[in-house]
Short mmCIF file of C-alpha atoms in Angstrom, two decimals:
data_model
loop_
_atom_site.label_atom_id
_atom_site.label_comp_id
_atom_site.label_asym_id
_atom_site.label_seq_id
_atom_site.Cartn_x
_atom_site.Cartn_y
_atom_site.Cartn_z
CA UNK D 1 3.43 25.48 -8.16
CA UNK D 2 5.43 27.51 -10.53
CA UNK D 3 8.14 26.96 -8.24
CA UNK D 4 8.91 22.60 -8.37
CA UNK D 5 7.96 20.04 -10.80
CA UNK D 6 4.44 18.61 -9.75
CA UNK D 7 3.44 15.62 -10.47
CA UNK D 8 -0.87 14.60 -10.19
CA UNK D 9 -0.94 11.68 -7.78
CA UNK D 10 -5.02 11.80 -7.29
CA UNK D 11 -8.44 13.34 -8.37
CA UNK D 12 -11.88 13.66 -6.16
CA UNK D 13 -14.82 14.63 -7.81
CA UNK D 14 -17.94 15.64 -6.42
CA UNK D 15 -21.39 17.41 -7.43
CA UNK D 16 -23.42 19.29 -5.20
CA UNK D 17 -25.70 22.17 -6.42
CA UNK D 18 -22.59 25.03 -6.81
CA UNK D 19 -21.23 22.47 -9.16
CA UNK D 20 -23.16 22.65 -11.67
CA UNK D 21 -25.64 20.12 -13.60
CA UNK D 22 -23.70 17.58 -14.10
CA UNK D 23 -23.30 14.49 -12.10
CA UNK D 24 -19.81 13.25 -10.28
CA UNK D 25 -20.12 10.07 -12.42
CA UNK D 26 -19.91 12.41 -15.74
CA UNK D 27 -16.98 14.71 -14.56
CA UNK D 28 -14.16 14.46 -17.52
CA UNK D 29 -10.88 14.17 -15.29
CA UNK D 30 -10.11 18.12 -16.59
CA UNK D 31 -13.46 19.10 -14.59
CA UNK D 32 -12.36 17.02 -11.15
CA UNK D 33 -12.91 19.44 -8.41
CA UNK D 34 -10.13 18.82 -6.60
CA UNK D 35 -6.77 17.70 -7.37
CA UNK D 36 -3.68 16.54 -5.97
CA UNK D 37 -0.30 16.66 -6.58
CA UNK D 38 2.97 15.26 -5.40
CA UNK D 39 6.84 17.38 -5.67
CA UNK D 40 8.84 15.35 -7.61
CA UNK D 41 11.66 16.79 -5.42
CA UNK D 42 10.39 16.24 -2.46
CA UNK D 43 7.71 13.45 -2.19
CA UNK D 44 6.58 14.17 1.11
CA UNK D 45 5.20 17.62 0.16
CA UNK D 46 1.34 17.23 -1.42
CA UNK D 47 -1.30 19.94 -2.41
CA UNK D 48 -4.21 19.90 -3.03
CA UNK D 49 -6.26 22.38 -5.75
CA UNK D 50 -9.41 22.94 -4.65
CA UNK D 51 -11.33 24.38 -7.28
CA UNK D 52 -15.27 23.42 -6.08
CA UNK D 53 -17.20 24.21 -2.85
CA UNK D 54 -17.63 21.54 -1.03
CA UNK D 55 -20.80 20.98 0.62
CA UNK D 56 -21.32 20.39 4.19
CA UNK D 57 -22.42 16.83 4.09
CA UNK D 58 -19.74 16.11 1.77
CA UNK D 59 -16.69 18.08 4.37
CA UNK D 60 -16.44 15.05 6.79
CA UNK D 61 -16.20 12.07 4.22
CA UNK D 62 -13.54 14.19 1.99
CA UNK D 63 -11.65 14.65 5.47
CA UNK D 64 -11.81 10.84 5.68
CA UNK D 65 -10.91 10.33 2.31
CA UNK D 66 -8.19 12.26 2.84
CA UNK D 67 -6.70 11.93 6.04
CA UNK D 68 -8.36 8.60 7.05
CA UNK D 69 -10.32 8.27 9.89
CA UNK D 70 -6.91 9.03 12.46
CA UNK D 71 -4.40 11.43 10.84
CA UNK D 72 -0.58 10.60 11.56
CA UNK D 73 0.85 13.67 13.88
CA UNK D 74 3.81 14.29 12.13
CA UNK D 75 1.49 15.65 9.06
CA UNK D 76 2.20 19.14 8.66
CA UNK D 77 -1.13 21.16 7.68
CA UNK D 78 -1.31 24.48 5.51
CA UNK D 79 -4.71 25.78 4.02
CA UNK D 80 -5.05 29.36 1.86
CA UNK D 81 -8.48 30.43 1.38
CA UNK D 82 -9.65 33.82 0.30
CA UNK D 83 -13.02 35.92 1.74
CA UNK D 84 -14.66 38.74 0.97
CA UNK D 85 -13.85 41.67 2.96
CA UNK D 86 -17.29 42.23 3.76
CA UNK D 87 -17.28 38.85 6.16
CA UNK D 88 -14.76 40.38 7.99
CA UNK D 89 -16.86 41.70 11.06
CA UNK D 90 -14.67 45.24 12.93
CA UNK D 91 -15.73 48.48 14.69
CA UNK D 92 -15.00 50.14 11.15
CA UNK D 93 -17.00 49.71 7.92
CA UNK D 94 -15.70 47.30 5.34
CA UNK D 95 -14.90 50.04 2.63
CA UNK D 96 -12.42 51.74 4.95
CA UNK D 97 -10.04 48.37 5.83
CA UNK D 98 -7.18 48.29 4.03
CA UNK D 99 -7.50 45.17 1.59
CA UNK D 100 -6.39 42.44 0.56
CA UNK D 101 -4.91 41.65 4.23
CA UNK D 102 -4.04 38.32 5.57
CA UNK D 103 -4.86 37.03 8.56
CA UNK D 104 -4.45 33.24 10.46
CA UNK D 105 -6.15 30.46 12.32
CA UNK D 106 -3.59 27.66 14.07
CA UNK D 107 -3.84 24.13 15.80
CA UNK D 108 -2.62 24.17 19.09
CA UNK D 109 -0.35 21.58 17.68
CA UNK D 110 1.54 24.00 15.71
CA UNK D 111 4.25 25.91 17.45
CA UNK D 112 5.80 28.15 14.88
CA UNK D 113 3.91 31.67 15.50
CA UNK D 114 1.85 32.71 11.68
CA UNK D 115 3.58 35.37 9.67
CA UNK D 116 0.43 37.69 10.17
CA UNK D 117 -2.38 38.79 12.43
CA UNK D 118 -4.34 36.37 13.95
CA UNK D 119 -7.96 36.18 13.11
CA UNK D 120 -9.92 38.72 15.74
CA UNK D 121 -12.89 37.70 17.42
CA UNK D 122 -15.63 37.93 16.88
CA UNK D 123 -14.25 36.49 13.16
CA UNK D 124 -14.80 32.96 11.94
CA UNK D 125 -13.65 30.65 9.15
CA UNK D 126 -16.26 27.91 7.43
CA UNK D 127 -16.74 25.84 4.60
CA UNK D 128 -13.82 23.21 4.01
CA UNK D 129 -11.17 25.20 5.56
CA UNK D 130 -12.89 25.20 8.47
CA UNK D 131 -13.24 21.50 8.65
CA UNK D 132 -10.07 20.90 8.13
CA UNK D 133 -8.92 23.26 10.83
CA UNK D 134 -11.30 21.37 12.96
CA UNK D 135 -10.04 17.86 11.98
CA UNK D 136 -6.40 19.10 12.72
CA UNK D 137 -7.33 20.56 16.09
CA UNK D 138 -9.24 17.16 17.47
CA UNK D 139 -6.42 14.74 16.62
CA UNK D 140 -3.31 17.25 17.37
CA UNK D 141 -2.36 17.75 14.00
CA UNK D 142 0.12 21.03 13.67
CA UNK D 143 -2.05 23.07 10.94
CA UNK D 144 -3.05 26.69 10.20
CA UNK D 145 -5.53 28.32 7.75
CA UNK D 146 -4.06 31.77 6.10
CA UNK D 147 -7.41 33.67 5.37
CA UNK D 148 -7.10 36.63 3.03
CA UNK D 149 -9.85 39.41 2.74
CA UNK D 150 -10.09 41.03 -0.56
CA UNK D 151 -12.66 43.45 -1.99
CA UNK D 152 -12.27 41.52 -5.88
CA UNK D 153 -14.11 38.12 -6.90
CA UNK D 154 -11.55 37.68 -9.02
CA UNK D 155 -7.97 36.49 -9.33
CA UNK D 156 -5.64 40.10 -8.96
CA UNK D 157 -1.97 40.70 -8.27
CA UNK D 158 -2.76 42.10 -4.68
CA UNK D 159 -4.70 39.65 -3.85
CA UNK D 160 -2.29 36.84 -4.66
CA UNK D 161 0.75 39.10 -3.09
CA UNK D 162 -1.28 39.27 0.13
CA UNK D 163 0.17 35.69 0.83
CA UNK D 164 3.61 36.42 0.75
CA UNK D 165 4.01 36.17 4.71
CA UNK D 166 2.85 32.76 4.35
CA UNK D 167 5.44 31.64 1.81
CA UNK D 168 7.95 32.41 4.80
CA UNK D 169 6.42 30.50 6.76
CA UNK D 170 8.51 26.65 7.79
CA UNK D 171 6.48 24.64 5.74
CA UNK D 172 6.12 26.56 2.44
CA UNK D 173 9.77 28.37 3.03
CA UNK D 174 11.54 25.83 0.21
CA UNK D 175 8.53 25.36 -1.71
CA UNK D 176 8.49 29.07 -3.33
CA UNK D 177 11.09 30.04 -5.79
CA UNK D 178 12.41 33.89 -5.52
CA UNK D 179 10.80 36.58 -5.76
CA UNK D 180 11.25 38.38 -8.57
CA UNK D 181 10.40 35.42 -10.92
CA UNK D 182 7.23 34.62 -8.67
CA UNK D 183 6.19 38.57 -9.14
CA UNK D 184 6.37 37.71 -12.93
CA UNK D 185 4.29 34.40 -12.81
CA UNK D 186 1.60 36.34 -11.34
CA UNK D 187 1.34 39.22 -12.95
CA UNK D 188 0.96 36.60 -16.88
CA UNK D 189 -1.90 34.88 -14.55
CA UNK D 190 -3.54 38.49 -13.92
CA UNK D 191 -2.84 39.46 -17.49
CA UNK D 192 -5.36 36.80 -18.70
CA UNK D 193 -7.91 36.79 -16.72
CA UNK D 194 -8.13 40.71 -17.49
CA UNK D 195 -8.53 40.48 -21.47
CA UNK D 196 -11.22 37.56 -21.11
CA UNK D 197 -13.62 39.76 -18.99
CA UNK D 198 -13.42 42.84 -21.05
CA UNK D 199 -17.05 42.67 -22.84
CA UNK D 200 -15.44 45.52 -25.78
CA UNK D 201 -13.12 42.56 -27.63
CA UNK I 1 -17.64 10.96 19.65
CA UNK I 2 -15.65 12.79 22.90
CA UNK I 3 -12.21 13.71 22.45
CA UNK I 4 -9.99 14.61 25.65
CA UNK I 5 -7.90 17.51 24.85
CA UNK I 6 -5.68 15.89 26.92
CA UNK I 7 -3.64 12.30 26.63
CA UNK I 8 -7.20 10.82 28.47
CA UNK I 9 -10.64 11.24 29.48
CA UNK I 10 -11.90 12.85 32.24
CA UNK I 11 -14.27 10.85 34.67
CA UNK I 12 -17.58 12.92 35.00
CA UNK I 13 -19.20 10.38 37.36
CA UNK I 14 -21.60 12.39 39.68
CA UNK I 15 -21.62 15.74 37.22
CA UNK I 16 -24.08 18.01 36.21
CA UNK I 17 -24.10 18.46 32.56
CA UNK I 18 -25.37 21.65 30.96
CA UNK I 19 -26.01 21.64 27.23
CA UNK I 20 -27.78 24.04 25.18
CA UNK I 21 -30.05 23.60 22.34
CA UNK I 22 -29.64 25.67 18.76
CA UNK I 23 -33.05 27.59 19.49
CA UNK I 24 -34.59 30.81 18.49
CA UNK I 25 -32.88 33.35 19.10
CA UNK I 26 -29.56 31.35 20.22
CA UNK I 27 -31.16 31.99 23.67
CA UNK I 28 -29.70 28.67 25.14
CA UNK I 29 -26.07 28.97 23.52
CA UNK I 30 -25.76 32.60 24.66
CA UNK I 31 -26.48 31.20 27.78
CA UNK I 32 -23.73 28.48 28.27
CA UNK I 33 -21.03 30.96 26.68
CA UNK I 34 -22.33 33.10 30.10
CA UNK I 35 -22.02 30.37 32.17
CA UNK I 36 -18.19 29.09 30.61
CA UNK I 37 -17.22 32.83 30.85
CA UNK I 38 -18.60 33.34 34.42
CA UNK I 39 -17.35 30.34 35.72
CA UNK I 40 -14.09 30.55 33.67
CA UNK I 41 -14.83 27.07 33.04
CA UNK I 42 -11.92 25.00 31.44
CA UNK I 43 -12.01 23.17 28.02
CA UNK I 44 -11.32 19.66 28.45
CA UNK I 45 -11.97 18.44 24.87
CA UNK I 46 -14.37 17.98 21.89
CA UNK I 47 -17.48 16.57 20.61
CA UNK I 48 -15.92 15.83 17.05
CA UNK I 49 -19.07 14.36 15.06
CA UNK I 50 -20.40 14.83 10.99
CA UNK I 51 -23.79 16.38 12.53
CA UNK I 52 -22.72 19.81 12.71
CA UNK I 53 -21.82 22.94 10.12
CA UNK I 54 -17.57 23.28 11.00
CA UNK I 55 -16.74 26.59 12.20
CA UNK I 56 -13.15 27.71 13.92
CA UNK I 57 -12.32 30.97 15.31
CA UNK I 58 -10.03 32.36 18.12
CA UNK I 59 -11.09 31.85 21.71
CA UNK I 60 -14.12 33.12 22.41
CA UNK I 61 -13.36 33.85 26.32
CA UNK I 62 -10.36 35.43 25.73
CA UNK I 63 -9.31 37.76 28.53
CA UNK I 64 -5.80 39.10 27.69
CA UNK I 65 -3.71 38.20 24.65
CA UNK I 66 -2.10 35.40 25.99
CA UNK I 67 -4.90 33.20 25.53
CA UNK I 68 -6.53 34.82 22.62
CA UNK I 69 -4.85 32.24 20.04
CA UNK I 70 -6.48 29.21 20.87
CA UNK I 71 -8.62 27.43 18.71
CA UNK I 72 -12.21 26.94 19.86
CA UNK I 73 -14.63 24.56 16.91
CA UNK I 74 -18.14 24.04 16.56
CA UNK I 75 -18.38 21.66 19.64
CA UNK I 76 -16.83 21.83 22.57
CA UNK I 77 -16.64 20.56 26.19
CA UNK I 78 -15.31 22.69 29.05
CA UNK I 79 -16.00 21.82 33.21
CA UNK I 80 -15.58 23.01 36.16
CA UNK I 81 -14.49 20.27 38.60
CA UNK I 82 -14.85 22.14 42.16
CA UNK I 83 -18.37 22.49 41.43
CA UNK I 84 -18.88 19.21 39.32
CA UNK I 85 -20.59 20.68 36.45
CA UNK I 86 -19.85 20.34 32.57
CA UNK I 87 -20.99 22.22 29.96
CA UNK I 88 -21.00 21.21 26.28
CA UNK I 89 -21.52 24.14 24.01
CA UNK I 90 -22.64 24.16 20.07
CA UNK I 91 -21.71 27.13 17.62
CA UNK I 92 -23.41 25.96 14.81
CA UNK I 93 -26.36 24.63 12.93
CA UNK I 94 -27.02 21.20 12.07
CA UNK I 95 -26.29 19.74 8.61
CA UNK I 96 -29.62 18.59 6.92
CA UNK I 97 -31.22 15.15 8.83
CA UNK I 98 -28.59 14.71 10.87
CA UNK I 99 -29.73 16.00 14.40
CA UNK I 100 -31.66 12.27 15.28
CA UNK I 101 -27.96 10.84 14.51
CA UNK I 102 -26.02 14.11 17.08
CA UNK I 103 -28.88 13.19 19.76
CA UNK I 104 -28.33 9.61 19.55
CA UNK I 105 -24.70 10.08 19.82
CA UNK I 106 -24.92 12.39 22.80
CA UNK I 107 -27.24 10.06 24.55
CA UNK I 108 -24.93 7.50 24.14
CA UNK I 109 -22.19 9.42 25.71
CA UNK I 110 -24.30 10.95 28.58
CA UNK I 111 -25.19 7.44 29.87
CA UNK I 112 -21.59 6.11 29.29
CA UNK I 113 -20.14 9.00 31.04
CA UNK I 114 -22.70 8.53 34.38
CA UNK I 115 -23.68 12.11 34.56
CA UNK I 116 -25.82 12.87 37.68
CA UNK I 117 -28.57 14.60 35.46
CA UNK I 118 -28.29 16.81 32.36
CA UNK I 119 -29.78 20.15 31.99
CA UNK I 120 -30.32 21.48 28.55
CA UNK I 121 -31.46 25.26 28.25
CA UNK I 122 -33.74 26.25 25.13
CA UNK I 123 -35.93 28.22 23.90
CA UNK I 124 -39.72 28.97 22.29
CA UNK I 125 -41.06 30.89 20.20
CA UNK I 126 -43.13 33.43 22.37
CA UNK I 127 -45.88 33.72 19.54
CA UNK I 128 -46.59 30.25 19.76
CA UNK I 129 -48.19 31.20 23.60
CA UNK I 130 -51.59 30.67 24.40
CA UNK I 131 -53.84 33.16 26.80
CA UNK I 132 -52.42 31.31 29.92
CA UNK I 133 -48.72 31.14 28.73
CA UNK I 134 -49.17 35.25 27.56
CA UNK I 135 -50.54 36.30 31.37
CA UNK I 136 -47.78 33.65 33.15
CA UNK I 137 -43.78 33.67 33.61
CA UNK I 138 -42.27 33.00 30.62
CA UNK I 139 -39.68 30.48 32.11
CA UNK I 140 -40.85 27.06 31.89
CA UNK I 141 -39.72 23.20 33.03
CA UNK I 142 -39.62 19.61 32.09
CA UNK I 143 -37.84 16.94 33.92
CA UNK I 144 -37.89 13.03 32.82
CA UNK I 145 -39.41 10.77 35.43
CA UNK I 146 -35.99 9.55 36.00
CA UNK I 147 -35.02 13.09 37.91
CA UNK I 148 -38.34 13.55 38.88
CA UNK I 149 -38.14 12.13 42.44
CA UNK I 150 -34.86 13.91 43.01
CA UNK I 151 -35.63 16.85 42.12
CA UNK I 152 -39.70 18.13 42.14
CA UNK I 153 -40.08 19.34 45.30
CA UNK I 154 -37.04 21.33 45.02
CA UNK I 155 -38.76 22.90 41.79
CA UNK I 156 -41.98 22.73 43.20
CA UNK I 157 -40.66 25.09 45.93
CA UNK I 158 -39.25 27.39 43.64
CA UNK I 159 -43.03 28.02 42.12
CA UNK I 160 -41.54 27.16 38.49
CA UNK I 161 -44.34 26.52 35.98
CA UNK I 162 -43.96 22.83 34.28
CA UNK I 163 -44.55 22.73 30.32
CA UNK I 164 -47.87 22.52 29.34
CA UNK I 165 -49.23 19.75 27.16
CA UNK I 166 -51.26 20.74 24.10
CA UNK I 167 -53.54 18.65 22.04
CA UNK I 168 -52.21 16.86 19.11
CA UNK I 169 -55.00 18.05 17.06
CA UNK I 170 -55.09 22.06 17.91
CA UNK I 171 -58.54 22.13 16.59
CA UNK I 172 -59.84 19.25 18.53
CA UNK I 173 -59.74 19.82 22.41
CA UNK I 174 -60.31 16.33 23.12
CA UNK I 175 -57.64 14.71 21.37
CA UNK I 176 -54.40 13.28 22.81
CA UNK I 177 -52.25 15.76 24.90
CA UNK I 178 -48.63 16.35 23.49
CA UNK I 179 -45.09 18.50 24.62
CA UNK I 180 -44.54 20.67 22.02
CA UNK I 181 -41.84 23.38 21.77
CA UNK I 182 -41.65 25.30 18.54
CA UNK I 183 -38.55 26.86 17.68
CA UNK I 184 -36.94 24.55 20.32
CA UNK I 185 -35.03 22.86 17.94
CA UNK I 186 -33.81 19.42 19.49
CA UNK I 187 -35.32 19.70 22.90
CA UNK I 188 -37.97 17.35 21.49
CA UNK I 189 -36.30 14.67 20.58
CA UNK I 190 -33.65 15.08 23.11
CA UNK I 191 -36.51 14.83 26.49
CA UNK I 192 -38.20 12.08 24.77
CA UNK I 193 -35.20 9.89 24.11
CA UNK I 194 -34.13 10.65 27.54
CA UNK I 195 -37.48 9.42 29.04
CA UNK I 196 -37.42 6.48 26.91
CA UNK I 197 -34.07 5.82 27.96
CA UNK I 198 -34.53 6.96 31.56
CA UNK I 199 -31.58 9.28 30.80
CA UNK I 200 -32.38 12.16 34.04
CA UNK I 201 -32.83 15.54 32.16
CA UNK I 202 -34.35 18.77 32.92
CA UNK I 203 -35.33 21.13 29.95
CA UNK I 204 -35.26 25.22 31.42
CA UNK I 205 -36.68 27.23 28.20
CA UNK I 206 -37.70 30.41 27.85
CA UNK I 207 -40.46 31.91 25.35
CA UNK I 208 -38.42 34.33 23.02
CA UNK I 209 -38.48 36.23 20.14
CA UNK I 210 -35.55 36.71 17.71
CA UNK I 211 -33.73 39.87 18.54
CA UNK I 212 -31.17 41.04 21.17
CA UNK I 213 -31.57 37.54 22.83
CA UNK I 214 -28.77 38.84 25.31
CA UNK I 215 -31.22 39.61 27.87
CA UNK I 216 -33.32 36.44 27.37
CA UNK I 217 -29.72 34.47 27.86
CA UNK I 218 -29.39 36.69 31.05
CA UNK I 219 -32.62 35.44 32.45
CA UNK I 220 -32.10 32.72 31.61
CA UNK I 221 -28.77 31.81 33.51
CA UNK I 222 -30.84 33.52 36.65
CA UNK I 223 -33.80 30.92 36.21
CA UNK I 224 -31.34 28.12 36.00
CA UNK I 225 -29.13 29.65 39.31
CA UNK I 226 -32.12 29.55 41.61
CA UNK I 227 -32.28 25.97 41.02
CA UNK I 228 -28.26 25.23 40.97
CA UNK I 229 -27.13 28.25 42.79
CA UNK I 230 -23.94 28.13 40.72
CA UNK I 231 -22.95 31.54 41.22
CA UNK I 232 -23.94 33.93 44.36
CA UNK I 233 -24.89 37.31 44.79
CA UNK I 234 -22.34 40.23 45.01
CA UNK I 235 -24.29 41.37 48.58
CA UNK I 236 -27.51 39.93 50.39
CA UNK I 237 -29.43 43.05 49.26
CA UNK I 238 -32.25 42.12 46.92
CA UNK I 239 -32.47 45.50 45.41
CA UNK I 240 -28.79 45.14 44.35
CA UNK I 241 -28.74 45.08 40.53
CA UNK I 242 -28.09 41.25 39.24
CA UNK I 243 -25.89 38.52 39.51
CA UNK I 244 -22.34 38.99 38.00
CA UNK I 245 -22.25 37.07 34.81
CA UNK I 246 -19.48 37.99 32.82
CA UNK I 247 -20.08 38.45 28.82
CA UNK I 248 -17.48 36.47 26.73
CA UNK I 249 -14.69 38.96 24.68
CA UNK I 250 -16.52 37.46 21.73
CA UNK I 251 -19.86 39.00 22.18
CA UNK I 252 -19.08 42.67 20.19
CA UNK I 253 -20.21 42.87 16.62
CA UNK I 254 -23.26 40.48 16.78
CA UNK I 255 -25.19 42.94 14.44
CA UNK I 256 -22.37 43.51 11.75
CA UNK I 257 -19.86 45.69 11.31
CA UNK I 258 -19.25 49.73 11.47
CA UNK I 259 -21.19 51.41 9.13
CA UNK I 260 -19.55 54.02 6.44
CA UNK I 261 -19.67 57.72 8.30
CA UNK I 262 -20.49 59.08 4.62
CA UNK I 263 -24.02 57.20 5.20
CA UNK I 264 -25.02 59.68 7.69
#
């Protein structure tokens, strides 16, 4: 996002109990769980922020809030989710896989091979990404989920670097500027987060 | 609602359509994914509702890596024409009071696609026996009376043991008889709404407990083939270990990951 001028276009909000107390009808638009936003540059191109989980009775209606009840097929589909490397099920234990790693999920609607691994059976995605994978796949939408595994909860510069293959990727190719500058973004973002969680200041 | 993978439907006049139901121990999913593996059953679209928990993964019968990459959901719907049999498999749990609405809805497709019968493959919790269910099989039966005629002397023949009624009041052996199935998840509901709606199911469950179901799913698939004889024996020797079901790629892993070496 660092990258274009983004413009807000939309808000959903929605309470379930990982929300919090408070109601959908008394979210301030700063709390909305999910946002959306348009590039100036390039209206076509949305995103969506989604900072809330999203229940599983609340998955289907924000899929048809979203991409009505028939998505067009010339929508082009790209979802980044992070899990904890202990969901990732292989022959070796979790503390010996390399992380943060990326790996991918695709429609059979998209063509364009994922610039990583893809996701090893017996592995699974859930939750929203996983509904929107589905949605894609049933009405032949070209989409694919880029699923990192990290061993932090919170935001780090690995982690976020793990999704560099997907920034090469056709659809987000233009969207991200260069790298250097990106590298830099990150690394204030990281900063932050650091000095708030030291208990000692 | 069905959804062809393909441009249109496919007419499943005249088939046979196996379905399993989320029961303990998985017991009837495990057994479909034998069946689709065995058969090498193809996918021919999805059962896209709101009633079920999304999931997506890989392909779950992936045999080399040219097919590994294709997506497989949380309902699917794969057949095998030369043998006129469909299979509809679930890979996940229902979302809260929504599995009346994902019967309904498969109902409603079942009798507008003119299946021949459906067969749905459960389970039961095996500590819900009685004395007579504990000494007996532990494979049991129910059929609607709309596939009764067709099909009871065929299972009569094959000595299978029907579901036994129990009294709606345990306490009270004199009060109304009832079909009950605990731990059978939607088998229920499913068999009743197909009597009502003369819908011609059979129910094949077996009494489990939660564990390594694979060998429950691998009796089960045998208890099903002496009725449907979908597969045949490697060689007419009855001593001959069993059929040849093939296990799905997917099946590694079920109870976690590698441990740490430094545990040991």
């Amino acid at each position: 996002m660092n990258s274009g001028v983004w413009e807000e276009v939309g808000r959903a909000g929605l309470w379930n109990e990982w929300c919090g107390a408070k109601a959908a009808a008394d979210l301030a638009p700063a709390e909305a769980s999910c946002i959306f936003y348009r590039l100036r540059s390039g209206p076509s191109v949305l995103l969506c922020q989604c900072s809330c989980y999203v229940a599983e009775d609340q998955q289907f209606p924000w899929l048809e809030k979203v991409f009505g009840s028939r998505p067009r097929r010339d929508v082009q589909v790209t979802v980044l989710t992070c899990r904890h490397v202990t969901d990732y099920k292989s022959p070796e234990s979790p503390g010996s896989l390399p992380t943060p790693f990326l790996r991918a999920l695709k429609t059979r609607a998209e063509t364009e091979p994922p610039g990583c691994p893809p996701l090893e059976q017996p592995n699974i995605a859930h939750d929203l990404p996983a509904a929107v994978l589905s949605f894609c796949q049933v009405w032949k939408v070209p989409a694919v989920l880029y699923l990192c595994y990290t061993d932090v909860m919170k935001l780090d510069l690995l982690t976020a670097e793990a999704f560099r293959p997907a920034l090469s990727s056709q659809s987000l190719r233009g969207l991200a500027q260069d790298v250097p500058q990106s590298r830099e973004c990150l690394k204030r973002l990281a900063a932050t987060d650091e000095v708030q969680s030291n208990i000692y200041t | 609602m069905f959804v062809p993978c393909g441009e249109s439907g496919p007419d499943l006049s005249g088939y046979t359509l196996l379905m399993p139901a989320v029961s303990v121990g998985n017991v009837g999913q495990l057994a479909i994914d034998l069946i689709i593996s065995t058969l090498n059953m193809s996918k021919i679209g999805y059962f896209y509702t709101d009633c079920l928990v999304p999931v997506v993964g890989n392909n779950p019968y992936a045999t080399a890596e040219e097919n590994s990459t294709e997506l497989s959901i949380n309902t699917e719907v794969y057949s095998l024409p030369s043998k006129k049999l469909v299979a509809l498999q679930l890979r996940s749990i229902f979302i809260k009071y929504k599995s009346k609405s994902f019967c309904e809805k498969l109902l409603s497709w079942v009798k507008s696609s003119n299946c021949a019968k459906v067969i749905v493959l459960s389970s039961s919790h095996s500590y819900h026996r009685n004395d007579l269910q504990l000494r007996s099989t532990p494979f049991r039966y129910l059929v609607t009376p709309s596939l009764q005629n067709t099909v009871q002397n065929q299972l009569m023949n094959l000595n299978w043991e029907e579901m036994e009624k129990s009294p709606r009041i345990p306490e009270i052996n004199d009060s109304d008889t009832c079909i009950r199935i605990p731990g059978g998840g939607i088998t229920k509901t499913l068999y009743e709404e197909s009597c009502s709606r003369e819908i011609p199911m059979a129910v094949l469950l077996k009494f489990v407990s939660e564990g390594d179901n694979i060998p429950d799913a691998l009796g089960l698939v045998e208890y099903l083939n002496e009725w449907l004889h979908i597969i045949q024996p490697r060689s007419a020797d009855p001593t001959t270990s069993a059929l040849p079901w093939k296990m799905p790629s997917s099946w590694k892993l079920l109870f976690g990951s590698g441990l740490p070496p430094a545990l040991f």
